[in-house]
Amino acid sequence: MIIKPMVRNNICINSHPAGCAAVVRRQIQYARDTLADGKDPAAARSAAPPGSPALVLVIGCSTGYGLASRIAAAFGYGAATVGVSFEKPASESKPGTPGWYNNLAFEAEAAKAGLAVKTLDGDAFSGAMKAETVKAVKELAAAAGIPAKIDLVIYSLASPVRTDPKTGVMYKSVIKPIGKSYSGKTIDMMTGKFTTAGAEPATEEEIQNTIKVMGGEDWELWIDALKEADVLSSAARTVAYTYIGPELSWAIYKNGTIGRAKEDLERAARTINEKHGGSGLHAWISVNKAVVTRASAVIPIIPFYVSCLFKVMKELGLHEGCIEQIVRLYRDRLYRPQGTSGASGVPVDSEGRIRIDDLEMREDVQQVVLARMDSATEETIFSATDVAGFKHDFLEAHGFDVSGVNYDADVDPAVI
C-alpha cells in the first residue's frame, strides 16, 4: 500500500515503516559517532568508560526518550538491552504503530552489529510482564555470556491508562489544570493558524487517577521486582524522565494534573533511594528538554511555545532532539570520565535532579522565546517561529517527512 500521513486535530493516526526505520538508523549513527567514536559495538564495549552499563533495561523502549536511551546504551557502549513496550503490529491492511516499527528496526540493526537484545511486548504495568522481563534478562545474559545483573534501568513509560496489578482497577489520566479553568493560545501545526485552547479544572478523582497512571508507583514496583529477583547489579542506577518547562506553561503542566503526577515520580525516586540505597542502587529524576512527542502536540500552549523555542535554540546552536539529550545524559552526567564516577559524581540540582533542560532554561534563551511568543502573528508565524520544524518532528515521529524515503512507493506495512 501507499502510506501517507493522516493527521486529525494534531494527532497522527498512522505511521510509515521505512520512515521509522530510517530515523532509528540515524539515531544509531549519532550514538556511535558521539559515544563510541564511530566504533562498532564490540569495540565500543571494550573501550567503554569504567562503570558504563553492560546490561540495560528500558521500560518504555519504543519511542522518544526511551528509544533514544536504548539506542545510546546499545550502540554507544555496546550494552546488552532488554526493552519493554506495548505496541500494535501491522496488518495486511493497516500500518502498525510507530513504536512497533521502531522496535523492529532497532532489533534488525542490533542483529547486524552482534548486539544482545530482547524486546517484550505487553502491559508494563502488570505483574506478569515484570516476571516475564526477569526471565528475559536471565536468558539474554546467559546467551551473551554476561552476569544477569542489570546496571541501568530506564523508566520511560507514557501511557494514558493503567490497570492496578493488585486491584484490577483501570485508571485514566487527564491533562487538566487544578483549581481553576485554563485558556491559552496554541497553534495548529499543520496550518500555522492560532487557536485558543482551554480546559476545565480537574476533579480530585481525576488528579488521583492521573497520579496512579503517570506517577511513580509503578517505577517502585519494577525496582522491587527486579531487586527481589536478584537481577540488579551492586551499583545499579535507575532514571525516570520528567519535564518542568517555563512558568507560562505551568498552569496546564507543572501545576496541573501532569505536574502532580511528576511530583509523585520525584517522591518515588526518594523512596527508592531510601529503600534500596544501602545496597548500592541509586535513583534519579532527569529533567529533560522540550521535544516533539505524539502527546506534546495536543497539550494547550505547548506547540506554540516549542515552535518558538526551537527557532531560538537553532539560531543559537543549542537545539537537541531525543538522542542528543540522552547522549549528553550518559556522557556528561551518568557516566562521566574516570575520577568523577559513582553516584556522588553525578551533577544534580538542589532537589537532587539531573538537569539536561539546562540549555532550554537558560535565561537568554527564555527571554527571546517569550519575546517571540508576544510578537508572533499568523502572518509571521513561519518566519518568527519554527512551526515548520515542530511539524517536521511530529511527522518524523510517525515515520513521515524523512529525507530519502519515497512516500509514493508501494510498501508492505508489515516489513521495515
Short mmCIF file of C-alpha atoms in Angstrom, two decimals:
data_model
loop_
_atom_site.label_atom_id
_atom_site.label_comp_id
_atom_site.label_asym_id
_atom_site.label_seq_id
_atom_site.Cartn_x
_atom_site.Cartn_y
_atom_site.Cartn_z
CA MET A 1 0.00 0.00 0.00
CA ILE A 2 0.98 3.67 -0.35
CA ILE A 3 1.03 5.27 3.09
CA LYS A 4 0.51 8.99 3.55
CA PRO A 5 0.18 10.78 6.92
CA MET A 6 -3.33 11.01 8.34
CA VAL A 7 -3.45 13.92 10.82
CA ARG A 8 -6.59 14.92 12.70
CA ASN A 9 -6.52 17.73 15.30
CA ASN A 10 -2.74 17.49 15.78
CA ILE A 11 -2.97 13.70 16.14
CA CYS A 12 -1.38 11.40 13.55
CA ILE A 13 -3.24 8.10 13.32
CA ASN A 14 -0.85 6.12 11.13
CA SER A 15 2.87 5.60 10.51
CA HIS A 16 5.35 4.62 7.80
CA PRO A 17 7.68 1.61 8.21
CA ALA A 18 10.54 2.86 6.03
CA GLY A 19 10.49 6.30 7.62
CA CYS A 20 10.55 4.92 11.16
CA ALA A 21 13.46 2.63 10.28
CA ALA A 22 15.42 5.49 8.73
CA VAL A 23 15.02 7.61 11.88
CA VAL A 24 16.19 4.72 14.08
CA ARG A 25 19.28 4.21 11.89
CA ARG A 26 20.10 7.91 12.06
CA GLN A 27 19.91 7.88 15.87
CA ILE A 28 22.10 4.78 15.95
CA GLN A 29 24.74 6.52 13.85
CA TYR A 30 24.70 9.55 16.13
CA ALA A 31 25.17 7.40 19.24
CA ARG A 32 28.01 5.50 17.58
CA ASP A 33 29.75 8.67 16.45
CA THR A 34 29.46 10.60 19.71
CA LEU A 35 29.73 7.94 22.42
CA ALA A 36 31.86 5.30 20.65
CA ASP A 37 33.95 7.41 18.25
CA GLY A 38 32.40 5.51 15.35
CA LYS A 39 33.44 2.09 16.68
CA ASP A 40 31.29 -0.99 16.24
CA PRO A 41 29.52 -2.16 19.43
CA ALA A 42 32.09 -4.84 20.28
CA ALA A 43 34.91 -2.30 20.15
CA ALA A 44 32.73 0.23 21.97
CA ARG A 45 32.21 -2.25 24.79
CA SER A 46 35.95 -2.82 25.13
CA ALA A 47 36.67 0.92 25.15
CA ALA A 48 33.69 1.94 27.29
CA PRO A 49 34.47 4.13 30.32
CA PRO A 50 34.72 2.35 33.69
CA GLY A 51 31.29 1.92 35.22
CA SER A 52 29.39 2.21 31.94
CA PRO A 53 26.46 -0.20 31.56
CA ALA A 54 26.80 -3.73 30.22
CA LEU A 55 23.17 -4.79 30.70
CA VAL A 56 20.34 -2.28 30.44
CA LEU A 57 16.58 -2.49 30.90
CA VAL A 58 14.43 0.17 29.23
CA ILE A 59 10.79 0.23 30.33
CA GLY A 60 9.01 2.14 27.58
CA CYS A 61 11.63 1.49 24.88
CA SER A 62 9.81 2.12 21.62
CA THR A 63 9.63 5.89 21.10
CA GLY A 64 11.04 9.22 22.24
CA TYR A 65 13.43 9.31 25.16
CA GLY A 66 13.01 5.60 25.90
CA LEU A 67 14.03 4.58 22.38
CA ALA A 68 16.97 7.01 22.46
CA SER A 69 18.03 5.59 25.83
CA ARG A 70 18.13 2.07 24.43
CA ILE A 71 19.96 3.11 21.27
CA ALA A 72 22.60 5.08 23.19
CA ALA A 73 23.27 2.24 25.63
CA ALA A 74 23.50 -0.41 22.91
CA PHE A 75 25.39 1.40 20.17
CA GLY A 76 27.27 3.86 22.37
CA TYR A 77 28.53 1.40 25.00
CA GLY A 78 27.89 -1.99 23.39
CA ALA A 79 25.44 -2.89 26.16
CA ALA A 80 23.02 -5.80 26.00
CA THR A 81 19.49 -4.43 26.28
CA VAL A 82 16.04 -5.65 27.23
CA GLY A 83 13.18 -3.39 26.16
CA VAL A 84 9.53 -3.38 27.22
CA SER A 85 6.76 -1.61 25.32
CA PHE A 86 3.14 -2.07 24.28
CA GLU A 87 2.66 -1.59 20.55
CA LYS A 88 0.17 -2.55 17.89
CA PRO A 89 1.58 -4.61 15.00
CA ALA A 90 0.75 -4.02 11.37
CA SER A 91 -1.87 -6.00 9.48
CA GLU A 92 -2.27 -6.58 5.76
CA SER A 93 -4.49 -3.51 5.52
CA LYS A 94 -3.19 -1.19 8.25
CA PRO A 95 0.21 0.06 9.42
CA GLY A 96 1.47 -0.72 12.90
CA THR A 97 2.22 1.92 15.49
CA PRO A 98 5.46 3.92 15.17
CA GLY A 99 6.90 2.13 18.19
CA TRP A 100 6.28 -1.26 16.62
CA TYR A 101 8.34 -0.26 13.58
CA ASN A 102 11.00 1.36 15.78
CA ASN A 103 11.43 -1.86 17.75
CA LEU A 104 11.75 -3.91 14.56
CA ALA A 105 14.32 -1.50 13.14
CA PHE A 106 16.33 -1.46 16.37
CA GLU A 107 16.40 -5.25 16.55
CA ALA A 108 17.42 -5.54 12.88
CA GLU A 109 20.34 -3.14 13.34
CA ALA A 110 21.33 -4.79 16.62
CA ALA A 111 21.43 -8.20 14.93
CA LYS A 112 23.77 -6.83 12.24
CA ALA A 113 26.03 -5.42 14.95
CA GLY A 114 26.06 -8.60 17.03
CA LEU A 115 24.34 -6.98 19.99
CA ALA A 116 22.36 -9.00 22.53
CA VAL A 117 18.80 -7.66 22.63
CA LYS A 118 15.33 -8.80 23.57
CA THR A 119 12.10 -6.83 23.20
CA LEU A 120 8.96 -7.72 25.13
CA ASP A 121 5.54 -6.53 24.03
CA GLY A 122 2.78 -6.15 26.59
CA ASP A 123 1.42 -4.25 29.57
CA ALA A 124 4.44 -2.97 31.52
CA PHE A 125 2.16 -2.14 34.47
CA SER A 126 1.27 -5.79 35.01
CA GLY A 127 2.91 -8.21 37.40
CA ALA A 128 3.08 -10.78 34.61
CA MET A 129 5.24 -8.51 32.44
CA LYS A 130 7.61 -7.85 35.33
CA ALA A 131 8.04 -11.60 35.82
CA GLU A 132 8.48 -12.15 32.08
CA THR A 133 11.12 -9.42 32.00
CA VAL A 134 13.12 -11.02 34.81
CA LYS A 135 13.09 -14.27 32.85
CA ALA A 136 14.17 -12.47 29.67
CA VAL A 137 17.04 -10.74 31.47
CA LYS A 138 18.39 -14.05 32.73
CA GLU A 139 18.05 -15.73 29.34
CA LEU A 140 19.66 -12.84 27.47
CA ALA A 141 22.55 -12.64 29.92
CA ALA A 142 23.17 -16.40 29.67
CA ALA A 143 23.17 -16.24 25.87
CA ALA A 144 25.53 -13.25 25.88
CA GLY A 145 27.84 -14.79 28.47
CA ILE A 146 27.50 -11.92 30.94
CA PRO A 147 26.19 -11.78 34.53
CA ALA A 148 22.41 -11.44 34.83
CA LYS A 149 22.85 -8.16 36.68
CA ILE A 150 21.23 -5.03 35.28
CA ASP A 151 23.43 -1.92 35.50
CA LEU A 152 20.86 0.63 34.34
CA VAL A 153 17.06 0.74 34.47
CA ILE A 154 15.40 3.46 32.41
CA TYR A 155 11.75 4.13 33.27
CA SER A 156 10.15 5.99 30.37
CA LEU A 157 6.52 4.87 30.18
CA ALA A 158 3.98 7.16 28.52
CA SER A 159 0.51 5.67 28.72
CA PRO A 160 -2.91 7.29 29.14
CA VAL A 161 -4.25 4.36 31.19
CA ARG A 162 -3.00 1.92 33.81
CA THR A 163 -4.57 -1.12 35.40
CA ASP A 164 -3.52 -1.58 39.02
CA PRO A 165 -1.96 -5.07 39.20
CA LYS A 166 -3.22 -5.60 42.74
CA THR A 167 -6.85 -4.49 42.36
CA GLY A 168 -7.52 -4.84 38.64
CA VAL A 169 -8.97 -1.32 38.56
CA MET A 170 -8.20 0.71 35.42
CA TYR A 171 -7.24 4.37 35.85
CA LYS A 172 -7.24 7.04 33.13
CA SER A 173 -5.05 10.14 33.17
CA VAL A 174 -6.14 13.62 32.08
CA ILE A 175 -4.32 16.79 31.05
CA LYS A 176 -6.11 19.45 33.06
CA PRO A 177 -5.36 22.44 35.29
CA ILE A 178 -6.01 22.27 39.02
CA GLY A 179 -8.12 24.81 40.89
CA LYS A 180 -9.32 26.95 38.01
CA SER A 181 -10.05 26.84 34.29
CA TYR A 182 -7.25 27.33 31.78
CA SER A 183 -7.27 29.17 28.47
CA GLY A 184 -4.24 29.83 26.30
CA LYS A 185 -3.06 30.45 22.77
CA THR A 186 -1.89 27.50 20.74
CA ILE A 187 -1.36 26.72 17.06
CA ASP A 188 -2.44 24.19 14.51
CA MET A 189 0.98 22.94 13.40
CA MET A 190 -0.36 21.82 10.02
CA THR A 191 -1.65 25.29 9.06
CA GLY A 192 0.07 27.74 11.39
CA LYS A 193 -3.31 29.10 12.49
CA PHE A 194 -3.76 30.31 16.05
CA THR A 195 -6.50 28.91 18.21
CA THR A 196 -7.46 29.26 21.84
CA ALA A 197 -7.32 26.04 23.80
CA GLY A 198 -8.96 25.64 27.16
CA ALA A 199 -9.58 23.09 29.85
CA GLU A 200 -11.78 22.91 32.92
CA PRO A 201 -10.16 22.16 36.29
CA ALA A 202 -9.65 18.54 37.21
CA THR A 203 -11.71 16.88 39.90
CA GLU A 204 -9.91 15.32 42.86
CA GLU A 205 -10.65 11.90 41.39
CA GLU A 206 -9.06 12.89 38.07
CA ILE A 207 -5.99 14.19 39.89
CA GLN A 208 -5.56 10.95 41.80
CA ASN A 209 -6.20 8.86 38.68
CA THR A 210 -3.51 10.77 36.79
CA ILE A 211 -1.05 10.21 39.61
CA LYS A 212 -1.90 6.49 39.51
CA VAL A 213 -1.12 6.35 35.78
CA MET A 214 1.79 8.75 35.40
CA GLY A 215 3.26 8.87 38.90
CA GLY A 216 5.99 6.77 40.48
CA GLU A 217 4.15 3.81 41.95
CA ASP A 218 4.85 1.51 39.02
CA TRP A 219 8.52 2.54 38.91
CA GLU A 220 8.80 1.46 42.55
CA LEU A 221 7.09 -1.85 41.76
CA TRP A 222 9.57 -2.50 38.95
CA ILE A 223 12.58 -1.87 41.16
CA ASP A 224 11.12 -4.02 43.94
CA ALA A 225 10.50 -6.87 41.49
CA LEU A 226 13.99 -6.66 39.99
CA LYS A 227 15.58 -6.45 43.43
CA GLU A 228 13.62 -9.44 44.72
CA ALA A 229 14.66 -11.46 41.66
CA ASP A 230 18.32 -10.53 42.31
CA VAL A 231 18.91 -9.19 38.79
CA LEU A 232 20.26 -5.75 39.75
CA SER A 233 24.00 -5.14 39.94
CA SER A 234 25.58 -3.90 43.16
CA ALA A 235 25.93 -0.39 41.67
CA ALA A 236 22.78 -0.30 39.56
CA ARG A 237 21.33 3.03 38.51
CA THR A 238 17.77 3.90 37.58
CA VAL A 239 16.45 7.03 35.91
CA ALA A 240 12.94 8.30 35.19
CA TYR A 241 12.25 11.28 32.96
CA THR A 242 10.28 14.43 33.65
CA TYR A 243 9.73 17.94 32.30
CA ILE A 244 9.30 21.25 34.10
CA GLY A 245 9.33 23.95 31.44
CA PRO A 246 8.80 27.71 31.71
CA GLU A 247 6.31 29.38 34.01
CA LEU A 248 3.99 30.24 31.12
CA SER A 249 3.15 26.52 30.78
CA TRP A 250 2.80 25.76 34.47
CA ALA A 251 -0.97 26.29 34.70
CA ILE A 252 -1.60 23.38 32.34
CA TYR A 253 1.57 21.39 33.05
CA LYS A 254 3.67 21.78 36.22
CA ASN A 255 0.76 22.99 38.38
CA GLY A 256 -1.78 20.76 36.64
CA THR A 257 -2.55 17.06 36.77
CA ILE A 258 0.61 16.10 34.86
CA GLY A 259 2.73 18.11 37.25
CA ARG A 260 1.10 16.47 40.24
CA ALA A 261 1.96 13.05 38.76
CA LYS A 262 5.55 14.18 38.13
CA GLU A 263 5.80 15.26 41.77
CA ASP A 264 4.89 11.70 42.69
CA LEU A 265 7.61 10.46 40.34
CA GLU A 266 10.12 12.53 42.33
CA ARG A 267 8.70 11.09 45.55
CA ALA A 268 9.27 7.63 44.13
CA ALA A 269 12.92 8.42 43.41
CA ARG A 270 13.43 9.41 47.05
CA THR A 271 11.61 6.28 48.23
CA ILE A 272 13.72 4.00 46.01
CA ASN A 273 16.90 5.60 47.33
CA GLU A 274 15.77 5.26 50.93
CA LYS A 275 14.67 1.65 50.46
CA HIS A 276 17.48 0.31 48.28
CA GLY A 277 20.30 2.84 48.51
CA GLY A 278 22.09 0.81 51.15
CA SER A 279 22.66 -1.97 48.60
CA GLY A 280 24.27 0.39 46.07
CA LEU A 281 21.25 1.22 43.93
CA HIS A 282 20.68 4.89 43.13
CA ALA A 283 17.64 6.53 41.52
CA TRP A 284 17.45 9.87 39.77
CA ILE A 285 14.90 12.02 38.03
CA SER A 286 16.25 13.54 34.84
CA VAL A 287 14.58 16.81 33.84
CA ASN A 288 14.71 16.84 30.04
CA LYS A 289 14.27 19.47 27.36
CA ALA A 290 11.01 20.00 25.49
CA VAL A 291 10.83 17.86 22.36
CA VAL A 292 8.02 16.97 19.99
CA THR A 293 6.22 13.81 21.00
CA ARG A 294 2.92 12.27 20.00
CA ALA A 295 1.44 13.74 23.18
CA SER A 296 3.01 17.22 23.23
CA ALA A 297 1.18 18.26 20.07
CA VAL A 298 -2.18 18.20 21.87
CA ILE A 299 -1.24 19.94 25.15
CA PRO A 300 -2.51 23.56 25.08
CA ILE A 301 0.20 26.22 24.51
CA ILE A 302 2.97 23.64 24.12
CA PRO A 303 3.06 23.58 20.27
CA PHE A 304 3.33 27.39 20.19
CA TYR A 305 5.98 27.53 22.91
CA VAL A 306 8.04 24.68 21.43
CA SER A 307 7.90 26.23 17.96
CA CYS A 308 9.36 29.46 19.36
CA LEU A 309 11.87 27.55 21.48
CA PHE A 310 13.15 25.52 18.53
CA LYS A 311 13.63 28.68 16.47
CA VAL A 312 15.70 30.37 19.18
CA MET A 313 17.76 27.30 20.14
CA LYS A 314 18.57 26.56 16.50
CA GLU A 315 19.67 30.16 15.98
CA LEU A 316 21.98 29.83 19.00
CA GLY A 317 23.26 26.39 18.01
CA LEU A 318 21.78 24.81 21.14
CA HIS A 319 18.98 22.67 19.73
CA GLU A 320 18.79 18.99 20.72
CA GLY A 321 16.39 16.16 19.96
CA CYS A 322 15.89 12.99 22.00
CA ILE A 323 19.09 11.20 21.01
CA GLU A 324 21.25 14.29 21.55
CA GLN A 325 19.75 14.76 25.01
CA ILE A 326 20.27 11.16 26.06
CA VAL A 327 23.82 11.03 24.76
CA ARG A 328 24.56 14.10 26.87
CA LEU A 329 22.80 12.50 29.86
CA TYR A 330 25.02 9.42 29.60
CA ARG A 331 28.27 11.12 28.63
CA ASP A 332 28.17 14.22 30.85
CA ARG A 333 26.04 13.09 33.77
CA LEU A 334 25.60 9.38 34.48
CA TYR A 335 28.87 8.06 33.06
CA ARG A 336 31.37 10.87 33.30
CA PRO A 337 35.10 10.27 32.79
CA GLN A 338 37.11 8.32 35.35
CA GLY A 339 37.66 10.29 38.52
CA THR A 340 34.07 11.52 38.68
CA SER A 341 32.36 8.13 38.61
CA GLY A 342 29.92 6.83 41.17
CA ALA A 343 26.57 8.21 42.25
CA SER A 344 28.23 11.07 44.15
CA GLY A 345 29.88 12.26 40.95
CA VAL A 346 26.63 12.82 39.04
CA PRO A 347 25.85 16.57 38.85
CA VAL A 348 22.39 17.39 40.25
CA ASP A 349 20.39 20.45 41.26
CA SER A 350 19.33 21.42 44.78
CA GLU A 351 16.49 18.88 44.63
CA GLY A 352 18.79 16.04 43.60
CA ARG A 353 17.55 16.04 39.99
CA ILE A 354 19.70 15.72 36.88
CA ARG A 355 19.12 18.75 34.64
CA ILE A 356 19.57 18.30 30.92
CA ASP A 357 16.98 21.00 30.30
CA ASP A 358 19.74 23.43 31.24
CA LEU A 359 20.12 24.81 27.72
CA GLU A 360 16.38 25.31 27.26
CA MET A 361 16.04 27.10 30.58
CA ARG A 362 18.97 29.48 30.08
CA GLU A 363 17.81 33.00 30.84
CA ASP A 364 18.91 34.38 27.47
CA VAL A 365 17.01 31.62 25.66
CA GLN A 366 13.81 32.11 27.63
CA GLN A 367 13.85 35.90 27.21
CA VAL A 368 13.99 35.63 23.42
CA VAL A 369 11.38 32.86 23.35
CA LEU A 370 8.91 34.95 25.35
CA ALA A 371 9.52 37.94 23.08
CA ARG A 372 8.83 35.77 20.02
CA MET A 373 5.63 34.49 21.54
CA ASP A 374 4.46 38.03 22.25
CA SER A 375 5.21 39.31 18.76
CA ALA A 376 4.33 36.36 16.50
CA THR A 377 1.24 36.66 14.32
CA GLU A 378 -0.34 34.32 11.82
CA GLU A 379 1.32 36.40 9.09
CA THR A 380 4.79 35.94 10.64
CA ILE A 381 4.39 32.53 12.30
CA PHE A 382 6.54 30.64 9.78
CA SER A 383 9.37 33.19 9.91
CA ALA A 384 9.28 34.21 13.58
CA THR A 385 8.94 30.66 14.91
CA ASP A 386 9.90 27.16 13.87
CA VAL A 387 6.39 25.81 13.47
CA ALA A 388 7.68 24.10 10.32
CA GLY A 389 10.30 22.33 12.45
CA PHE A 390 7.67 21.33 15.00
CA LYS A 391 5.53 19.91 12.22
CA HIS A 392 8.53 18.06 10.75
CA ASP A 393 9.49 16.50 14.08
CA PHE A 394 5.88 15.48 14.70
CA LEU A 395 5.56 13.80 11.31
CA GLU A 396 9.02 12.25 11.63
CA ALA A 397 8.00 10.64 14.93
CA HIS A 398 5.50 8.68 12.82
CA GLY A 399 7.94 7.92 10.01
CA PHE A 400 6.85 10.72 7.67
CA ASP A 401 8.75 13.68 6.19
CA VAL A 402 12.00 11.73 6.46
CA SER A 403 14.70 12.57 3.95
CA GLY A 404 15.45 9.80 1.47
CA VAL A 405 12.16 7.94 1.87
CA ASN A 406 9.94 7.54 -1.20
CA TYR A 407 6.41 8.09 0.08
CA ASP A 408 4.92 7.32 -3.34
CA ALA A 409 6.30 3.78 -3.24
CA ASP A 410 4.08 0.78 -2.62
CA VAL A 411 5.18 -0.73 0.71
CA ASP A 412 4.32 -3.77 2.74
CA PRO A 413 3.12 -2.41 6.13
CA ALA A 414 4.48 -5.49 7.89
CA VAL A 415 8.05 -5.04 6.63
CA ILE A 416 10.53 -2.31 7.62
#
